[in-house]
């Protein structure tokens, strides 16, 4: 089975009540579902380096502060995803879908109204109970 190492960010607004989410492009694995921005770790990168690179490429922001949130694995049958998730409270720039993906700020309490990949369910639950 193919193992994929992925990083993701729960990006919070300055007031801490809103979270930034992105919709996966239709032609990707789990396409059309909402996600926490991030991506695959490249060879030789630490999870933190991958997160800084991915958020710059995907959203056009420069992270200034991260906190580890959760590490989890999810078996999709065709691939095993290992996910390092960080809380991002501070960044420079205004995030946008730099790769053409739909993005939005939502109230954290509204997050259950959005459909996420199975691997993200534990993150959603953690954020709602934290």
GROMACS .gro file of N, CA and C in nm:
model
  390
    1UNK      N    1   0.084  -0.119   0.000
    1UNK     CA    2   0.000   0.000   0.000
    1UNK      C    3   0.089   0.124   0.000
    2UNK      N    4   0.047   0.223  -0.076
    2UNK     CA    5   0.120   0.347  -0.087
    2UNK      C    6   0.098   0.432   0.038
    3UNK      N    7   0.208   0.483   0.096
    3UNK     CA    8   0.199   0.570   0.213
    3UNK      C    9   0.229   0.713   0.169
    4UNK      N   10   0.143   0.806   0.209
    4UNK     CA   11   0.161   0.947   0.174
    4UNK      C   12   0.169   1.028   0.303
    5UNK      N   13   0.276   1.106   0.315
    5UNK     CA   14   0.292   1.194   0.430
    5UNK      C   15   0.241   1.332   0.393
    6UNK      N   16   0.147   1.381   0.473
    6UNK     CA   17   0.077   1.505   0.442
    6UNK      C   18   0.081   1.597   0.564
    7UNK      N   19   0.085   1.728   0.536
    7UNK     CA   20   0.074   1.829   0.642
    7UNK      C   21  -0.053   1.910   0.615
    8UNK      N   22  -0.116   1.957   0.721
    8UNK     CA   23  -0.236   2.037   0.707
    8UNK      C   24  -0.240   2.142   0.817
    9UNK      N   25  -0.315   2.250   0.790
    9UNK     CA   26  -0.323   2.360   0.886
    9UNK      C   27  -0.466   2.396   0.917
   10UNK      N   28  -0.492   2.411   1.046
   10UNK     CA   29  -0.617   2.473   1.093
   10UNK      C   30  -0.581   2.619   1.111
   11UNK      N   31  -0.618   2.701   1.013
   11UNK     CA   32  -0.579   2.843   1.012
   11UNK      C   33  -0.691   2.924   1.074
   12UNK      N   34  -0.659   2.992   1.184
   12UNK     CA   35  -0.759   3.070   1.256
   12UNK      C   36  -0.743   3.219   1.228
   13UNK      N   37  -0.856   3.289   1.227
   13UNK     CA   38  -0.857   3.434   1.210
   13UNK      C   39  -0.796   3.499   1.334
   14UNK      N   40  -0.764   3.627   1.322
   14UNK     CA   41  -0.703   3.700   1.433
   14UNK      C   42  -0.791   3.696   1.558
   15UNK      N   43  -0.924   3.698   1.541
   15UNK     CA   44  -1.014   3.695   1.657
   15UNK      C   45  -1.030   3.553   1.713
   16UNK      N   46  -0.986   3.451   1.634
   16UNK     CA   47  -0.989   3.314   1.682
   16UNK      C   48  -1.122   3.242   1.668
   17UNK      N   49  -1.221   3.306   1.608
   17UNK     CA   50  -1.353   3.243   1.597
   17UNK      C   51  -1.381   3.188   1.457
   18UNK      N   52  -1.298   3.224   1.360
   18UNK     CA   53  -1.318   3.175   1.224
   18UNK      C   54  -1.200   3.090   1.181
   19UNK      N   55  -1.229   2.995   1.093
   19UNK     CA   56  -1.127   2.903   1.042
   19UNK      C   57  -1.134   2.906   0.890
   20UNK      N   58  -1.018   2.890   0.826
   20UNK     CA   59  -1.007   2.898   0.680
   20UNK      C   60  -1.006   2.757   0.622
   21UNK      N   61  -1.096   2.731   0.527
   21UNK     CA   62  -1.103   2.599   0.464
   21UNK      C   63  -1.097   2.613   0.312
   22UNK      N   64  -1.062   2.504   0.247
   22UNK     CA   65  -1.051   2.503   0.101
   22UNK      C   66  -1.122   2.380   0.047
   23UNK      N   67  -1.175   2.392  -0.075
   23UNK     CA   68  -1.241   2.278  -0.140
   23UNK      C   69  -1.142   2.211  -0.234
   24UNK      N   70  -1.129   2.079  -0.221
   24UNK     CA   71  -1.039   2.003  -0.308
   24UNK      C   72  -1.088   2.011  -0.452
   25UNK      N   73  -0.995   2.030  -0.545
   25UNK     CA   74  -1.030   2.036  -0.686
   25UNK      C   75  -1.094   1.905  -0.728
   26UNK      N   76  -1.190   1.911  -0.817
   26UNK     CA   77  -1.268   1.793  -0.858
   26UNK      C   78  -1.183   1.678  -0.910
   27UNK      N   79  -1.071   1.709  -0.977
   27UNK     CA   80  -0.988   1.604  -1.039
   27UNK      C   81  -0.884   1.546  -0.944
   28UNK      N   82  -0.896   1.571  -0.814
   28UNK     CA   83  -0.800   1.519  -0.717
   28UNK      C   84  -0.865   1.411  -0.630
   29UNK      N   85  -0.782   1.336  -0.555
   29UNK     CA   86  -0.833   1.238  -0.459
   29UNK      C   87  -0.925   1.311  -0.361
   30UNK      N   88  -1.044   1.257  -0.339
   30UNK     CA   89  -1.143   1.318  -0.250
   30UNK      C   90  -1.190   1.454  -0.305
   31UNK      N   91  -1.187   1.470  -0.437
   31UNK     CA   92  -1.224   1.595  -0.502
   31UNK      C   93  -1.364   1.641  -0.466
   32UNK      N   94  -1.380   1.772  -0.448
   32UNK     CA   95  -1.508   1.832  -0.415
   32UNK      C   96  -1.534   1.845  -0.266
   33UNK      N   97  -1.456   1.772  -0.184
   33UNK     CA   98  -1.474   1.782  -0.038
   33UNK      C   99  -1.392   1.901   0.015
   34UNK      N  100  -1.432   1.949   0.131
   34UNK     CA  101  -1.359   2.058   0.196
   34UNK      C  102  -1.242   2.000   0.273
   35UNK      N  103  -1.140   2.081   0.297
   35UNK     CA  104  -1.021   2.034   0.368
   35UNK      C  105  -0.953   2.148   0.442
   36UNK      N  106  -0.861   2.107   0.526
   36UNK     CA  107  -0.771   2.201   0.591
   36UNK      C  108  -0.652   2.215   0.496
   37UNK      N  109  -0.616   2.336   0.455
   37UNK     CA  110  -0.510   2.354   0.356
   37UNK      C  111  -0.379   2.288   0.398
   38UNK      N  112  -0.303   2.244   0.299
   38UNK     CA  113  -0.174   2.179   0.320
   38UNK      C  114  -0.140   2.097   0.199
   39UNK      N  115  -0.059   1.993   0.219
   39UNK     CA  116  -0.023   1.910   0.106
   39UNK      C  117   0.083   1.808   0.143
   40UNK      N  118   0.137   1.745   0.039
   40UNK     CA  119   0.234   1.637   0.058
   40UNK      C  120   0.370   1.692   0.100
   41UNK      N  121   0.431   1.617   0.191
   41UNK     CA  122   0.567   1.646   0.234
   41UNK      C  123   0.662   1.596   0.127
   42UNK      N  124   0.761   1.677   0.090
   42UNK     CA  125   0.860   1.635  -0.008
   42UNK      C  126   0.979   1.570   0.062
   43UNK      N  127   1.055   1.491  -0.012
   43UNK     CA  128   1.172   1.421   0.044
   43UNK      C  129   1.266   1.522   0.109
   44UNK      N  130   1.308   1.490   0.231
   44UNK     CA  131   1.403   1.574   0.302
   44UNK      C  132   1.342   1.690   0.379
   45UNK      N  133   1.213   1.712   0.364
   45UNK     CA  134   1.147   1.820   0.436
   45UNK      C  135   1.099   1.774   0.573
   46UNK      N  136   1.105   1.864   0.670
   46UNK     CA  137   1.037   1.838   0.798
   46UNK      C  138   0.890   1.872   0.776
   47UNK      N  139   0.802   1.823   0.861
   47UNK     CA  140   0.661   1.861   0.847
   47UNK      C  141   0.642   2.014   0.851
   48UNK      N  142   0.716   2.081   0.938
   48UNK     CA  143   0.704   2.226   0.949
   48UNK      C  144   0.746   2.295   0.819
   49UNK      N  145   0.858   2.250   0.760
   49UNK     CA  146   0.903   2.309   0.633
   49UNK      C  147   0.799   2.287   0.524
   50UNK      N  148   0.742   2.168   0.520
   50UNK     CA  149   0.640   2.137   0.420
   50UNK      C  150   0.519   2.228   0.438
   51UNK      N  151   0.478   2.251   0.562
   51UNK     CA  152   0.362   2.335   0.588
   51UNK      C  153   0.387   2.478   0.541
   52UNK      N  154   0.504   2.533   0.575
   52UNK     CA  155   0.538   2.669   0.533
   52UNK      C  156   0.535   2.679   0.380
   53UNK      N  157   0.593   2.581   0.311
   53UNK     CA  158   0.598   2.582   0.164
   53UNK      C  159   0.457   2.568   0.105
   54UNK      N  160   0.382   2.469   0.154
   54UNK     CA  161   0.249   2.444   0.099
   54UNK      C  162   0.155   2.564   0.115
   55UNK      N  163   0.156   2.627   0.232
   55UNK     CA  164   0.064   2.740   0.254
   55UNK      C  165   0.104   2.861   0.173
   56UNK      N  166   0.233   2.875   0.147
   56UNK     CA  167   0.280   2.982   0.058
   56UNK      C  168   0.232   2.954  -0.084
   57UNK      N  169   0.250   2.830  -0.132
   57UNK     CA  170   0.210   2.794  -0.268
   57UNK      C  171   0.059   2.794  -0.288
   58UNK      N  172  -0.014   2.736  -0.193
   58UNK     CA  173  -0.159   2.718  -0.206
   58UNK      C  174  -0.241   2.842  -0.174
   59UNK      N  175  -0.195   2.917  -0.074
   59UNK     CA  176  -0.277   3.027  -0.021
   59UNK      C  177  -0.210   3.164  -0.028
   60UNK      N  178  -0.081   3.168  -0.062
   60UNK     CA  179  -0.011   3.295  -0.070
   60UNK      C  180   0.015   3.361   0.065
   61UNK      N  181   0.026   3.282   0.172
   61UNK     CA  182   0.053   3.340   0.304
   61UNK      C  183   0.186   3.291   0.358
   62UNK      N  184   0.246   3.371   0.444
   62UNK     CA  185   0.369   3.335   0.514
   62UNK      C  186   0.333   3.314   0.661
   63UNK      N  187   0.352   3.190   0.709
   63UNK     CA  188   0.320   3.157   0.848
   63UNK      C  189   0.423   3.222   0.940
   64UNK      N  190   0.376   3.278   1.051
   64UNK     CA  191   0.467   3.334   1.151
   64UNK      C  192   0.458   3.260   1.284
   65UNK      N  193   0.355   3.176   1.303
   65UNK     CA  194   0.341   3.102   1.428
   65UNK      C  195   0.257   2.976   1.405
   66UNK      N  196   0.311   2.860   1.446
   66UNK     CA  197   0.235   2.735   1.439
   66UNK      C  198   0.247   2.659   1.570
   67UNK      N  199   0.144   2.579   1.598
   67UNK     CA  200   0.142   2.493   1.716
   67UNK      C  201   0.098   2.355   1.670
   68UNK      N  202   0.173   2.248   1.705
   68UNK     CA  203   0.128   2.113   1.667
   68UNK      C  204  -0.010   2.086   1.726
   69UNK      N  205  -0.099   2.026   1.646
   69UNK     CA  206  -0.236   2.002   1.690
   69UNK      C  207  -0.264   1.853   1.709
   70UNK      N  208  -0.239   1.774   1.604
   70UNK     CA  209  -0.266   1.631   1.609
   70UNK      C  210  -0.187   1.561   1.499
   71UNK      N  211  -0.151   1.437   1.524
   71UNK     CA  212  -0.087   1.352   1.422
   71UNK      C  213  -0.174   1.229   1.410
   72UNK      N  214  -0.213   1.194   1.288
   72UNK     CA  215  -0.300   1.078   1.271
   72UNK      C  216  -0.272   1.008   1.140
   73UNK      N  217  -0.323   0.886   1.129
   73UNK     CA  218  -0.313   0.807   1.007
   73UNK      C  219  -0.454   0.766   0.966
   74UNK      N  220  -0.474   0.757   0.834
   74UNK     CA  221  -0.603   0.710   0.784
   74UNK      C  222  -0.580   0.621   0.663
   75UNK      N  223  -0.642   0.503   0.665
   75UNK     CA  224  -0.631   0.407   0.556
   75UNK      C  225  -0.751   0.424   0.463
   76UNK      N  226  -0.724   0.470   0.340
   76UNK     CA  227  -0.830   0.487   0.241
   76UNK      C  228  -0.849   0.362   0.156
   77UNK      N  229  -0.776   0.255   0.187
   77UNK     CA  230  -0.785   0.132   0.109
   77UNK      C  231  -0.679   0.129   0.000
   78UNK      N  232  -0.674   0.233  -0.084
   78UNK     CA  233  -0.573   0.240  -0.189
   78UNK      C  234  -0.448   0.314  -0.145
   79UNK      N  235  -0.458   0.388  -0.034
   79UNK     CA  236  -0.342   0.460   0.018
   79UNK      C  237  -0.357   0.485   0.167
   80UNK      N  238  -0.243   0.493   0.234
   80UNK     CA  239  -0.238   0.525   0.376
   80UNK      C  240  -0.188   0.668   0.389
   81UNK      N  241  -0.268   0.754   0.448
   81UNK     CA  242  -0.232   0.894   0.466
   81UNK      C  243  -0.187   0.916   0.610
   82UNK      N  244  -0.065   0.967   0.626
   82UNK     CA  245  -0.015   1.007   0.757
   82UNK      C  246  -0.019   1.158   0.760
   83UNK      N  247  -0.092   1.212   0.856
   83UNK     CA  248  -0.123   1.354   0.859
   83UNK      C  249  -0.066   1.422   0.982
   84UNK      N  250   0.015   1.526   0.960
   84UNK     CA  251   0.063   1.613   1.068
   84UNK      C  252  -0.017   1.742   1.057
   85UNK      N  253  -0.093   1.774   1.162
   85UNK     CA  254  -0.180   1.891   1.157
   85UNK      C  255  -0.133   1.994   1.258
   86UNK      N  256  -0.133   2.119   1.215
   86UNK     CA  257  -0.087   2.230   1.298
   86UNK      C  258  -0.195   2.336   1.306
   87UNK      N  259  -0.197   2.405   1.418
   87UNK     CA  260  -0.284   2.523   1.433
   87UNK      C  261  -0.200   2.644   1.393
   88UNK      N  262  -0.253   2.725   1.303
   88UNK     CA  263  -0.185   2.846   1.259
   88UNK      C  264  -0.268   2.965   1.309
   89UNK      N  265  -0.206   3.044   1.397
   89UNK     CA  266  -0.275   3.160   1.455
   89UNK      C  267  -0.225   3.291   1.397
   90UNK      N  268  -0.103   3.290   1.342
   90UNK     CA  269  -0.044   3.413   1.292
   90UNK      C  270   0.021   3.389   1.157
   91UNK      N  271  -0.005   3.482   1.065
   91UNK     CA  272   0.053   3.472   0.930
   91UNK      C  273   0.049   3.610   0.865
   92UNK      N  274   0.130   3.626   0.763
   92UNK     CA  275   0.133   3.749   0.685
   92UNK      C  276   0.063   3.724   0.553
   93UNK      N  277  -0.019   3.820   0.512
   93UNK     CA  278  -0.093   3.808   0.387
   93UNK      C  279  -0.237   3.769   0.414
   94UNK      N  280  -0.318   3.770   0.308
   94UNK     CA  281  -0.457   3.728   0.317
   94UNK      C  282  -0.473   3.602   0.234
   95UNK      N  283  -0.510   3.488   0.295
   95UNK     CA  284  -0.517   3.363   0.219
   95UNK      C  285  -0.621   3.367   0.108
   96UNK      N  286  -0.586   3.305  -0.004
   96UNK     CA  287  -0.677   3.293  -0.118
   96UNK      C  288  -0.641   3.165  -0.193
   97UNK      N  289  -0.726   3.120  -0.279
   97UNK     CA  290  -0.705   2.996  -0.355
   97UNK      C  291  -0.608   3.018  -0.471
   98UNK      N  292  -0.478   3.017  -0.442
   98UNK     CA  293  -0.375   3.045  -0.542
   98UNK      C  294  -0.368   2.940  -0.653
   99UNK      N  295  -0.425   2.821  -0.628
   99UNK     CA  296  -0.425   2.714  -0.729
   99UNK      C  297  -0.563   2.697  -0.792
  100UNK      N  298  -0.649   2.799  -0.777
  100UNK     CA  299  -0.781   2.796  -0.836
  100UNK      C  300  -0.887   2.728  -0.751
  101UNK      N  301  -0.852   2.684  -0.631
  101UNK     CA  302  -0.947   2.617  -0.544
  101UNK      C  303  -1.037   2.718  -0.473
  102UNK      N  304  -1.160   2.676  -0.446
  102UNK     CA  305  -1.254   2.759  -0.371
  102UNK      C  306  -1.209   2.759  -0.225
  103UNK      N  307  -1.213   2.877  -0.163
  103UNK     CA  308  -1.173   2.889  -0.022
  103UNK      C  309  -1.272   2.981   0.050
  104UNK      N  310  -1.276   2.969   0.181
  104UNK     CA  311  -1.360   3.060   0.258
  104UNK      C  312  -1.326   3.057   0.406
  105UNK      N  313  -1.356   3.168   0.472
  105UNK     CA  314  -1.353   3.176   0.618
  105UNK      C  315  -1.490   3.135   0.667
  106UNK      N  316  -1.496   3.048   0.766
  106UNK     CA  317  -1.623   3.010   0.826
  106UNK      C  318  -1.612   3.018   0.978
  107UNK      N  319  -1.726   3.034   1.042
  107UNK     CA  320  -1.729   3.027   1.188
  107UNK      C  321  -1.700   2.883   1.227
  108UNK      N  322  -1.616   2.862   1.327
  108UNK     CA  323  -1.582   2.726   1.368
  108UNK      C  324  -1.707   2.644   1.399
  109UNK      N  325  -1.808   2.706   1.460
  109UNK     CA  326  -1.931   2.634   1.495
  109UNK      C  327  -2.006   2.583   1.371
  110UNK      N  328  -1.977   2.636   1.252
  110UNK     CA  329  -2.046   2.595   1.129
  110UNK      C  330  -1.974   2.482   1.056
  111UNK      N  331  -1.861   2.436   1.108
  111UNK     CA  332  -1.775   2.344   1.034
  111UNK      C  333  -1.844   2.211   1.000
  112UNK      N  334  -1.937   2.166   1.083
  112UNK     CA  335  -2.007   2.039   1.057
  112UNK      C  336  -2.100   2.049   0.935
  113UNK      N  337  -2.124   2.171   0.886
  113UNK     CA  338  -2.208   2.190   0.767
  113UNK      C  339  -2.131   2.160   0.638
  114UNK      N  340  -2.001   2.137   0.650
  114UNK     CA  341  -1.915   2.113   0.533
  114UNK      C  342  -1.869   1.968   0.534
  115UNK      N  343  -1.860   1.909   0.415
  115UNK     CA  344  -1.819   1.769   0.405
  115UNK      C  345  -1.668   1.760   0.384
  116UNK      N  346  -1.600   1.690   0.476
  116UNK     CA  347  -1.456   1.674   0.474
  116UNK      C  348  -1.420   1.528   0.444
  117UNK      N  349  -1.298   1.503   0.394
  117UNK     CA  350  -1.252   1.365   0.377
  117UNK      C  351  -1.252   1.294   0.514
  118UNK      N  352  -1.265   1.163   0.511
  118UNK     CA  353  -1.271   1.082   0.634
  118UNK      C  354  -1.152   1.111   0.727
  119UNK      N  355  -1.035   1.128   0.670
  119UNK     CA  356  -0.914   1.152   0.752
  119UNK      C  357  -0.924   1.282   0.832
  120UNK      N  358  -1.006   1.375   0.788
  120UNK     CA  359  -1.018   1.505   0.855
  120UNK      C  360  -1.120   1.507   0.968
  121UNK      N  361  -1.201   1.400   0.980
  121UNK     CA  362  -1.308   1.400   1.081
  121UNK      C  363  -1.253   1.415   1.224
  122UNK      N  364  -1.141   1.349   1.254
  122UNK     CA  365  -1.082   1.359   1.387
  122UNK      C  366  -1.034   1.501   1.415
  123UNK      N  367  -0.990   1.571   1.313
  123UNK     CA  368  -0.944   1.710   1.329
  123UNK      C  369  -1.064   1.798   1.361
  124UNK      N  370  -1.172   1.781   1.286
  124UNK     CA  371  -1.295   1.858   1.310
  124UNK      C  372  -1.342   1.836   1.454
  125UNK      N  373  -1.348   1.711   1.496
  125UNK     CA  374  -1.393   1.678   1.632
  125UNK      C  375  -1.304   1.743   1.737
  126UNK      N  376  -1.173   1.738   1.715
  126UNK     CA  377  -1.077   1.797   1.809
  126UNK      C  378  -1.097   1.948   1.818
  127UNK      N  379  -1.113   2.014   1.705
  127UNK     CA  380  -1.130   2.160   1.705
  127UNK      C  381  -1.258   2.200   1.777
  128UNK      N  382  -1.363   2.122   1.763
  128UNK     CA  383  -1.490   2.156   1.827
  128UNK      C  384  -1.491   2.130   1.978
  129UNK      N  385  -1.400   2.048   2.025
  129UNK     CA  386  -1.395   2.018   2.168
  129UNK      C  387  -1.282   2.092   2.240
  130UNK      N  388  -1.193   2.153   2.164
  130UNK     CA  389  -1.077   2.223   2.224
  130UNK      C  390  -1.119   2.352   2.290
   0.00000   0.00000   0.00000
